[in-house]
PDB file of C-alpha atoms in Angstrom:
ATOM      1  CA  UNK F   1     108.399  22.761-153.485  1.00  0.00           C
ATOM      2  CA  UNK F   2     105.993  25.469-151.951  1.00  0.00           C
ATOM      3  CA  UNK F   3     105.094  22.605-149.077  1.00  0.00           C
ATOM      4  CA  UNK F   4     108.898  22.625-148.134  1.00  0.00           C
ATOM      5  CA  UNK F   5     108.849  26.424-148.273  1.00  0.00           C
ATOM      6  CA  UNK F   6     106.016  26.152-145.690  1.00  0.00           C
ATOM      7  CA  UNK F   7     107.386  23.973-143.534  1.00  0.00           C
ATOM      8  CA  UNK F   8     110.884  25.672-143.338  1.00  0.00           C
ATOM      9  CA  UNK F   9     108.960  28.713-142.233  1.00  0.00           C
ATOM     10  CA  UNK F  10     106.870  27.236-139.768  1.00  0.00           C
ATOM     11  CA  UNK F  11     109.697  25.902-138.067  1.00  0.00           C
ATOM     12  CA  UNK F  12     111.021  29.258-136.408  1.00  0.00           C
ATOM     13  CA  UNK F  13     107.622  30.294-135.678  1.00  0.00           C
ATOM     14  CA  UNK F  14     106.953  27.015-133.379  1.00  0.00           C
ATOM     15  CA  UNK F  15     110.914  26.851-131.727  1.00  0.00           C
ATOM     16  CA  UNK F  16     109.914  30.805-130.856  1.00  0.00           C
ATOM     17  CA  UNK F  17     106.359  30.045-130.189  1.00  0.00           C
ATOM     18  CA  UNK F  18     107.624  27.139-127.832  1.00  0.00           C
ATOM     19  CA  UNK F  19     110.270  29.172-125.931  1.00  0.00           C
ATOM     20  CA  UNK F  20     107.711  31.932-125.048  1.00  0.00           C
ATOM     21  CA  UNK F  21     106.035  29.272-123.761  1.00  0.00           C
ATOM     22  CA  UNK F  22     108.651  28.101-121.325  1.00  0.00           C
ATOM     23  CA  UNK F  23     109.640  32.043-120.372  1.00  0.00           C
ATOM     24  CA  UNK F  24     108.571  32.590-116.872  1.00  0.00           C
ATOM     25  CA  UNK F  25     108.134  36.108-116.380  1.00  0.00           C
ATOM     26  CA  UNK F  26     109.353  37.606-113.063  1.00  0.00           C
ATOM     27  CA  UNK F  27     108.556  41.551-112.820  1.00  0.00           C
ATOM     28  CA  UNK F  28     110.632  41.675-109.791  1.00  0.00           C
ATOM     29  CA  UNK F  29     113.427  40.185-111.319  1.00  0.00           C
ATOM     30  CA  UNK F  30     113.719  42.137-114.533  1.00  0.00           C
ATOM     31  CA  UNK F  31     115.083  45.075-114.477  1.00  0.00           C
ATOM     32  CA  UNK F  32     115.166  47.707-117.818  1.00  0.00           C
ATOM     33  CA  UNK F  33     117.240  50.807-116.409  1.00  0.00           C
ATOM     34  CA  UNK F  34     120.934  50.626-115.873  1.00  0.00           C
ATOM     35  CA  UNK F  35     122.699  51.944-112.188  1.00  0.00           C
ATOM     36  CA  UNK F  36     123.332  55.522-114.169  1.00  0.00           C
ATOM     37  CA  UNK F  37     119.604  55.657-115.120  1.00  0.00           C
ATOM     38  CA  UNK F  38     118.124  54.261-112.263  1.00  0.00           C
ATOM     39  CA  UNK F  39     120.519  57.390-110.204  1.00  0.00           C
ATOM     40  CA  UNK F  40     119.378  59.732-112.641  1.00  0.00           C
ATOM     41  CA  UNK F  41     115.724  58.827-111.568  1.00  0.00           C
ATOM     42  CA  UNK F  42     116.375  59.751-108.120  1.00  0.00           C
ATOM     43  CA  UNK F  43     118.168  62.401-108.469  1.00  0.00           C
ATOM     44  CA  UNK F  44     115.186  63.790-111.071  1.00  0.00           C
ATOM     45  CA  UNK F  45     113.020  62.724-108.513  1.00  0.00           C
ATOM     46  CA  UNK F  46     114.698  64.612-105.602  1.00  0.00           C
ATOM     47  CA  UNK F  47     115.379  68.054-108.133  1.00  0.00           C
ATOM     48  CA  UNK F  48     111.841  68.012-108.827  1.00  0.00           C
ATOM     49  CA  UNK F  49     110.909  67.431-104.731  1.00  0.00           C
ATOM     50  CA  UNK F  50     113.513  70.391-104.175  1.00  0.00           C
ATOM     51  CA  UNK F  51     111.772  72.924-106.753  1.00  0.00           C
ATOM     52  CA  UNK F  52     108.379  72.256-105.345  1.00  0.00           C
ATOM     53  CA  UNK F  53     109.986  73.658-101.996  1.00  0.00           C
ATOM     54  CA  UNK F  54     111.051  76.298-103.504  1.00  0.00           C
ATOM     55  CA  UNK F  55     108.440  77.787-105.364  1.00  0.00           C
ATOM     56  CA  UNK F  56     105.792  76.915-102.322  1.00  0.00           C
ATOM     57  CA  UNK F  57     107.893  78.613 -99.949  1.00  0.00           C
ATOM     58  CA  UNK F  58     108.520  82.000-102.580  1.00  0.00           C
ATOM     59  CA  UNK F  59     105.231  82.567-103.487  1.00  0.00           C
ATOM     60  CA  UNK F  60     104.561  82.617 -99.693  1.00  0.00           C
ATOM     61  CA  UNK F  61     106.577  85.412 -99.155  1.00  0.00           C
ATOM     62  CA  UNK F  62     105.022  87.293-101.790  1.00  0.00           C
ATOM     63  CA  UNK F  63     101.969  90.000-101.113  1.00  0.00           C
ATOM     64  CA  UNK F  64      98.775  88.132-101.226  1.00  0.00           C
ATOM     65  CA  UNK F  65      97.459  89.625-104.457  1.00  0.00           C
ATOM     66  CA  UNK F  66     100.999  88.609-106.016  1.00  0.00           C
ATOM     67  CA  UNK F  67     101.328  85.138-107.859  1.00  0.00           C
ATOM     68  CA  UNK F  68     104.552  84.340-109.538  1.00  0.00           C
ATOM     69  CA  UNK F  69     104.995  81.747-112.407  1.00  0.00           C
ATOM     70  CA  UNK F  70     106.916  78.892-110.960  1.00  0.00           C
ATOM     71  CA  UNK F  71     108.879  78.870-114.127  1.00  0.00           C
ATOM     72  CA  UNK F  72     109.947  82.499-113.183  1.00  0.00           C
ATOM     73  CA  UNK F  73     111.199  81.501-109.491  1.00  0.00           C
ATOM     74  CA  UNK F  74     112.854  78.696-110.696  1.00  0.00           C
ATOM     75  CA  UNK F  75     114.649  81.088-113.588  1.00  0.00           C
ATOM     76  CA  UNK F  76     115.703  83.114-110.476  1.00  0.00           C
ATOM     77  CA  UNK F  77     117.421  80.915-108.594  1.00  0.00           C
ATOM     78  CA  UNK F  78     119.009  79.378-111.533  1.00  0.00           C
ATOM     79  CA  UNK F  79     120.491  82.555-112.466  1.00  0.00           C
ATOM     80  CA  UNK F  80     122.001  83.055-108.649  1.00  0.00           C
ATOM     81  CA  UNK F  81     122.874  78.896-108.763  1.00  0.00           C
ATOM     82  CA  UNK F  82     125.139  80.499-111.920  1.00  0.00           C
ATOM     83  CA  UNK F  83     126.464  83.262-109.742  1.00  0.00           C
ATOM     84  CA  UNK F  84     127.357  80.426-106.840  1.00  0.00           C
ATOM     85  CA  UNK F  85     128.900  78.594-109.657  1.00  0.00           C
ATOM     86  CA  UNK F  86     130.910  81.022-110.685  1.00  0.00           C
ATOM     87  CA  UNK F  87     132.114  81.364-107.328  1.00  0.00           C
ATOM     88  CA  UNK F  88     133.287  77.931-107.569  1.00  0.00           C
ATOM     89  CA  UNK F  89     131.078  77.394-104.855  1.00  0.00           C
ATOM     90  CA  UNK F  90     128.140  74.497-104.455  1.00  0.00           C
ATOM     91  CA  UNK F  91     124.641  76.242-104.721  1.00  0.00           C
ATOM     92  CA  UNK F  92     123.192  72.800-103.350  1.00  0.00           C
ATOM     93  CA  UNK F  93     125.438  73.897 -99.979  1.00  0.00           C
ATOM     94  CA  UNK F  94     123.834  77.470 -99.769  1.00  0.00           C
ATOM     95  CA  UNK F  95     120.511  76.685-100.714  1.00  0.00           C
ATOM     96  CA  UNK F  96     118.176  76.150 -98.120  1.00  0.00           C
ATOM     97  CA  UNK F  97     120.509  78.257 -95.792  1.00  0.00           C
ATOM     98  CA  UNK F  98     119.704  81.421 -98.187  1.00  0.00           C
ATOM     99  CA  UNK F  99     115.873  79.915 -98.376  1.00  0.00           C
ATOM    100  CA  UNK F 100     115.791  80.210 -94.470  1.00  0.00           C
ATOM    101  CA  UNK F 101     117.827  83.164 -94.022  1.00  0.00           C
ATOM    102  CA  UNK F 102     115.475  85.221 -95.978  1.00  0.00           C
ATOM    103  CA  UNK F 103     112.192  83.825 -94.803  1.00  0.00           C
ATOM    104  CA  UNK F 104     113.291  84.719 -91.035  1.00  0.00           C
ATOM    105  CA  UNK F 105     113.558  87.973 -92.386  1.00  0.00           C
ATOM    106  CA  UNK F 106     110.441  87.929 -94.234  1.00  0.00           C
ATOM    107  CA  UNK F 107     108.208  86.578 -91.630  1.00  0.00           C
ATOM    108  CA  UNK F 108     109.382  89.451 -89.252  1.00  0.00           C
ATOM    109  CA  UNK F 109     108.347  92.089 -91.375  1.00  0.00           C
ATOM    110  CA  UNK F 110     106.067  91.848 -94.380  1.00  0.00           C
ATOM    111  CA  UNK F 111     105.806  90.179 -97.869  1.00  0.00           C
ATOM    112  CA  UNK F 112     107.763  90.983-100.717  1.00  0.00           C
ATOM    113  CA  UNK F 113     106.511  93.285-103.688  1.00  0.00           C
ATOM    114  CA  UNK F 114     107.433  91.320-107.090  1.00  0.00           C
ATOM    115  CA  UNK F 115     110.501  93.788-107.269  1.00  0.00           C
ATOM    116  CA  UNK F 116     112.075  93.340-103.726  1.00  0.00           C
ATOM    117  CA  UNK F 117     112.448  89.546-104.322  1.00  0.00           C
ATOM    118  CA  UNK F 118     115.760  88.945-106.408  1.00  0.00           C
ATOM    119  CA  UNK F 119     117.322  91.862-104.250  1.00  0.00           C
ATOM    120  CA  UNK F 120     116.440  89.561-101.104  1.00  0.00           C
ATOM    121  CA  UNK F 121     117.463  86.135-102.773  1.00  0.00           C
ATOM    122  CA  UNK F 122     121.067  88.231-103.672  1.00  0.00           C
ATOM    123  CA  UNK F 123     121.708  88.985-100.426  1.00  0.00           C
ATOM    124  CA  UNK F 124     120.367  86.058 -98.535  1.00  0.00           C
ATOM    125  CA  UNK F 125     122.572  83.970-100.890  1.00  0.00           C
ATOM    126  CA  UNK F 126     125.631  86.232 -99.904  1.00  0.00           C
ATOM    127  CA  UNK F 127     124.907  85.900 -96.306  1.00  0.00           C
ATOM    128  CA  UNK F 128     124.883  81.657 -96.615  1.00  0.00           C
ATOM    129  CA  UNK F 129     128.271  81.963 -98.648  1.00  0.00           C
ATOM    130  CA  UNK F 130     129.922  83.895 -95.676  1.00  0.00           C
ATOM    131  CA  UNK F 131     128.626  81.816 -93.311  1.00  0.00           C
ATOM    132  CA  UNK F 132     129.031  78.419 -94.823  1.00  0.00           C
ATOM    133  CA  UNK F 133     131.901  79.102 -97.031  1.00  0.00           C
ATOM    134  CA  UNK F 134     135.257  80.088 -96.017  1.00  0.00           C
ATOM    135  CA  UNK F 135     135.511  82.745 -98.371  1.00  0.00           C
ATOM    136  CA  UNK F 136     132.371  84.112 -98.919  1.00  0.00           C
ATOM    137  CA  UNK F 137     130.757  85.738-102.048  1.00  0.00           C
ATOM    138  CA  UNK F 138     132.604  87.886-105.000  1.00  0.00           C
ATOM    139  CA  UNK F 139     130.676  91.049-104.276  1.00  0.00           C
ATOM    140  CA  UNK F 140     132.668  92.597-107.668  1.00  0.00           C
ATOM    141  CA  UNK F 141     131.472  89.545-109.378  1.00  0.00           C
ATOM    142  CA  UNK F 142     128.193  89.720-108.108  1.00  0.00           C
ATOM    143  CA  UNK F 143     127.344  93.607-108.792  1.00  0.00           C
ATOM    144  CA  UNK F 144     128.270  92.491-112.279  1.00  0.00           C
ATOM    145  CA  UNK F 145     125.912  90.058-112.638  1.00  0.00           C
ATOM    146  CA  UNK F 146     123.021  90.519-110.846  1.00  0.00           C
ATOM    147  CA  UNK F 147     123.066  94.462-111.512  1.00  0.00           C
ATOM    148  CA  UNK F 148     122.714  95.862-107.809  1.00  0.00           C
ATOM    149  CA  UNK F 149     125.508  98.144-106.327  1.00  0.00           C
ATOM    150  CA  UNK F 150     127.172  96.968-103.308  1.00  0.00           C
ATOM    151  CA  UNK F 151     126.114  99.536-101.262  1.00  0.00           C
ATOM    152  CA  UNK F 152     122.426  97.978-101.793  1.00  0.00           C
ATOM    153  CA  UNK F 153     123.636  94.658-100.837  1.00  0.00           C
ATOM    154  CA  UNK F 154     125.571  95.843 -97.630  1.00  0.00           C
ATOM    155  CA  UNK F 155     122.516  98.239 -96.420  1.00  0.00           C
ATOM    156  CA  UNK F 156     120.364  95.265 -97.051  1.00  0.00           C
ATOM    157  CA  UNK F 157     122.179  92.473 -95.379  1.00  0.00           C
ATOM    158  CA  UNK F 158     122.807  94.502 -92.127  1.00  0.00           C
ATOM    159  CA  UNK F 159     118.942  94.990 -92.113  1.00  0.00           C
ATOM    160  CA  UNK F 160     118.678  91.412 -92.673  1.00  0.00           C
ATOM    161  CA  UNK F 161     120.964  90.457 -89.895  1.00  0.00           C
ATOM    162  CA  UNK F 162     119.960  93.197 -87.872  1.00  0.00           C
ATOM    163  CA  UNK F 163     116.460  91.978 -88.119  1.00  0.00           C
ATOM    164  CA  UNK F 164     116.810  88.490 -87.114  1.00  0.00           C
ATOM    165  CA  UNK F 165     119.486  89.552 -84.461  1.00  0.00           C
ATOM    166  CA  UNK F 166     122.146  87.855 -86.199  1.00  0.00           C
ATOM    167  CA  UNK F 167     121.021  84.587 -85.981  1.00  0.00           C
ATOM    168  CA  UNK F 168     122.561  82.775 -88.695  1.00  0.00           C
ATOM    169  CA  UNK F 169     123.103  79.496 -87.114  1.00  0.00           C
ATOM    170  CA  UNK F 170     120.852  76.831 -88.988  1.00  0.00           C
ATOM    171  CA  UNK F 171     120.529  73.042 -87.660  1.00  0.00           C
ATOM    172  CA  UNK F 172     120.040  70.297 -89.125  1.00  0.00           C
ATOM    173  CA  UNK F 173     116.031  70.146 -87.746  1.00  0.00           C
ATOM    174  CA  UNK F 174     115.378  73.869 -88.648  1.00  0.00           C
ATOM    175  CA  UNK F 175     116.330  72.323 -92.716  1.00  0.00           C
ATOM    176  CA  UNK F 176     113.867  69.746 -92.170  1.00  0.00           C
ATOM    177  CA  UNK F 177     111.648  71.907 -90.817  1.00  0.00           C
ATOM    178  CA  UNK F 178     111.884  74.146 -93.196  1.00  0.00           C
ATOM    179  CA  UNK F 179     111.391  70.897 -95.590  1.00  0.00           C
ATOM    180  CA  UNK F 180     108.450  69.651 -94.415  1.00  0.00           C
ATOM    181  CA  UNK F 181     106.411  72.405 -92.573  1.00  0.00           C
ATOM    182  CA  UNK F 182     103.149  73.771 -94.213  1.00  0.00           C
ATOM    183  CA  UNK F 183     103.421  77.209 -95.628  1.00  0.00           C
ATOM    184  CA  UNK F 184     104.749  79.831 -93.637  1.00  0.00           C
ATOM    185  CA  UNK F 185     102.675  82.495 -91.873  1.00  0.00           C
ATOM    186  CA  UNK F 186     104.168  86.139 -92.562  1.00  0.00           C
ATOM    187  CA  UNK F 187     104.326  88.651 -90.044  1.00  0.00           C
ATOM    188  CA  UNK F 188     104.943  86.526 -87.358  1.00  0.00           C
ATOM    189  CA  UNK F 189     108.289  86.265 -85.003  1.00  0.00           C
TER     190      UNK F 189
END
C-alpha cells in the first residue's frame, strides 16, 4: 500500500514538473501591475520629480549659510496646498506660477532669511490665485490660517509686483524653464 501512496504523489509532482517545462516565459509579455497601479506609478513618479523641484529651487533662495530640511519645505507647501484646497482651488494650477513669481522677486533682491520664506510662499501663492483664478484667494481665510495680517500680505505683494514691474504673465517655456534650468543665481535681473 505505501508503493501506491508513492506513486499517487508523484503524479502531481511530474504533471506540474512537466507543465513548467512547457511554460515559455515572456518578460515583455507579463505584466504584474493593474492600469490603477501602473497610473499610480507615474503619478508617484512625477510627485516625487515635482518635490525635487521644489526643494532645489527653495533652498536656492535661501542665504548661503542657510540649509533647510527638505522634509520642512515640503511641510510648507503642503500646508499652503491645504489653504489652496480650501479655496476649492487646484494647488497643482498655482504651483509653479507662485514658484516663479517669487523667485523673480528673489533673484532681484537678495536671499531669504529662514523666517521671510513662508511670508513669501503666502503671498506669491495669493498673487498666482488672482492671476490664474477668477476669484482669487480668501484673504479672511488665509490670515486665519497661515497667521499673517492682511496688511503684511498687501504691503508685501505690492513690493513683489512692484519689484518685478508687474510682470505676472508666465508662458508655457518660462515653466519649463523654470523645470529644467540649473539652480538659480540670486541677485541677478
Amino acid at each position: 500500500m505505501s508503493g501506491a501512496v508513492a506513486v499517487m504523489s508523484a503524479v502531481p509532482q511530474m504533471s506540474l514538473r512537466r507543465s513548467l517545462e512547457r511554460f515559455e516565459f515572456k518578460p515583455a509579455n507579463m505584466s504584474y501591475k493593474s492600469a490603477a497601479e501602473k497610473e499610480f506609478d507615474t503619478r508617484a513618479a512625477a510627485s516625487m520629480q515635482r518635490n525635487l523641484i521644489v526643494c532645489r529651487h527653495v533652498q536656492s533662495w535661501m542665504e548661503p549659510s542657510i540649509s533647510l530640511d527638505p522634509g520642512d519645505i515640503l511641510r510648507l507647501f503642503d500646508c499652503i496646498e491645504r489653504l489652496v484646497h480650501l479655496m476649492e482651488y487646484s494647488f497643482s494650477a498655482i504651483l509653479f506660477p507662485m514658484l516663479i513669481y517669487a523667485e523673480r522677486y528673489i533673484k532681484k533682491t537678495r536671499p531669504l532669511k529662514r523666517p521671510e520664506l513662508f511670508p513669501m510662499l503666502v503671498v506669491a501663492a495669493c498673487l498666482a490665485l488672482k492671476m490664474w483664478e477668477d476669484y482669487g484667494p480668501d484673504l479672511d481665510l488665509t490670515v486665519k490660517v497661515c497667521g499673517i495680517s492682511k496688511r503684511f500680505i498687501s504691503d508685501l505683494e505690492r513690493t513683489i509686483l512692484e519689484t518685478f514691474e508687474y510682470r505676472l504673465l508666465i508662458s508655457t517655456e518660462d515653466v519649463e524653464k523654470f523645470k529644467t534650468d540649473p539652480l538659480p543665481t540670486m541677485g541677478s535681473a
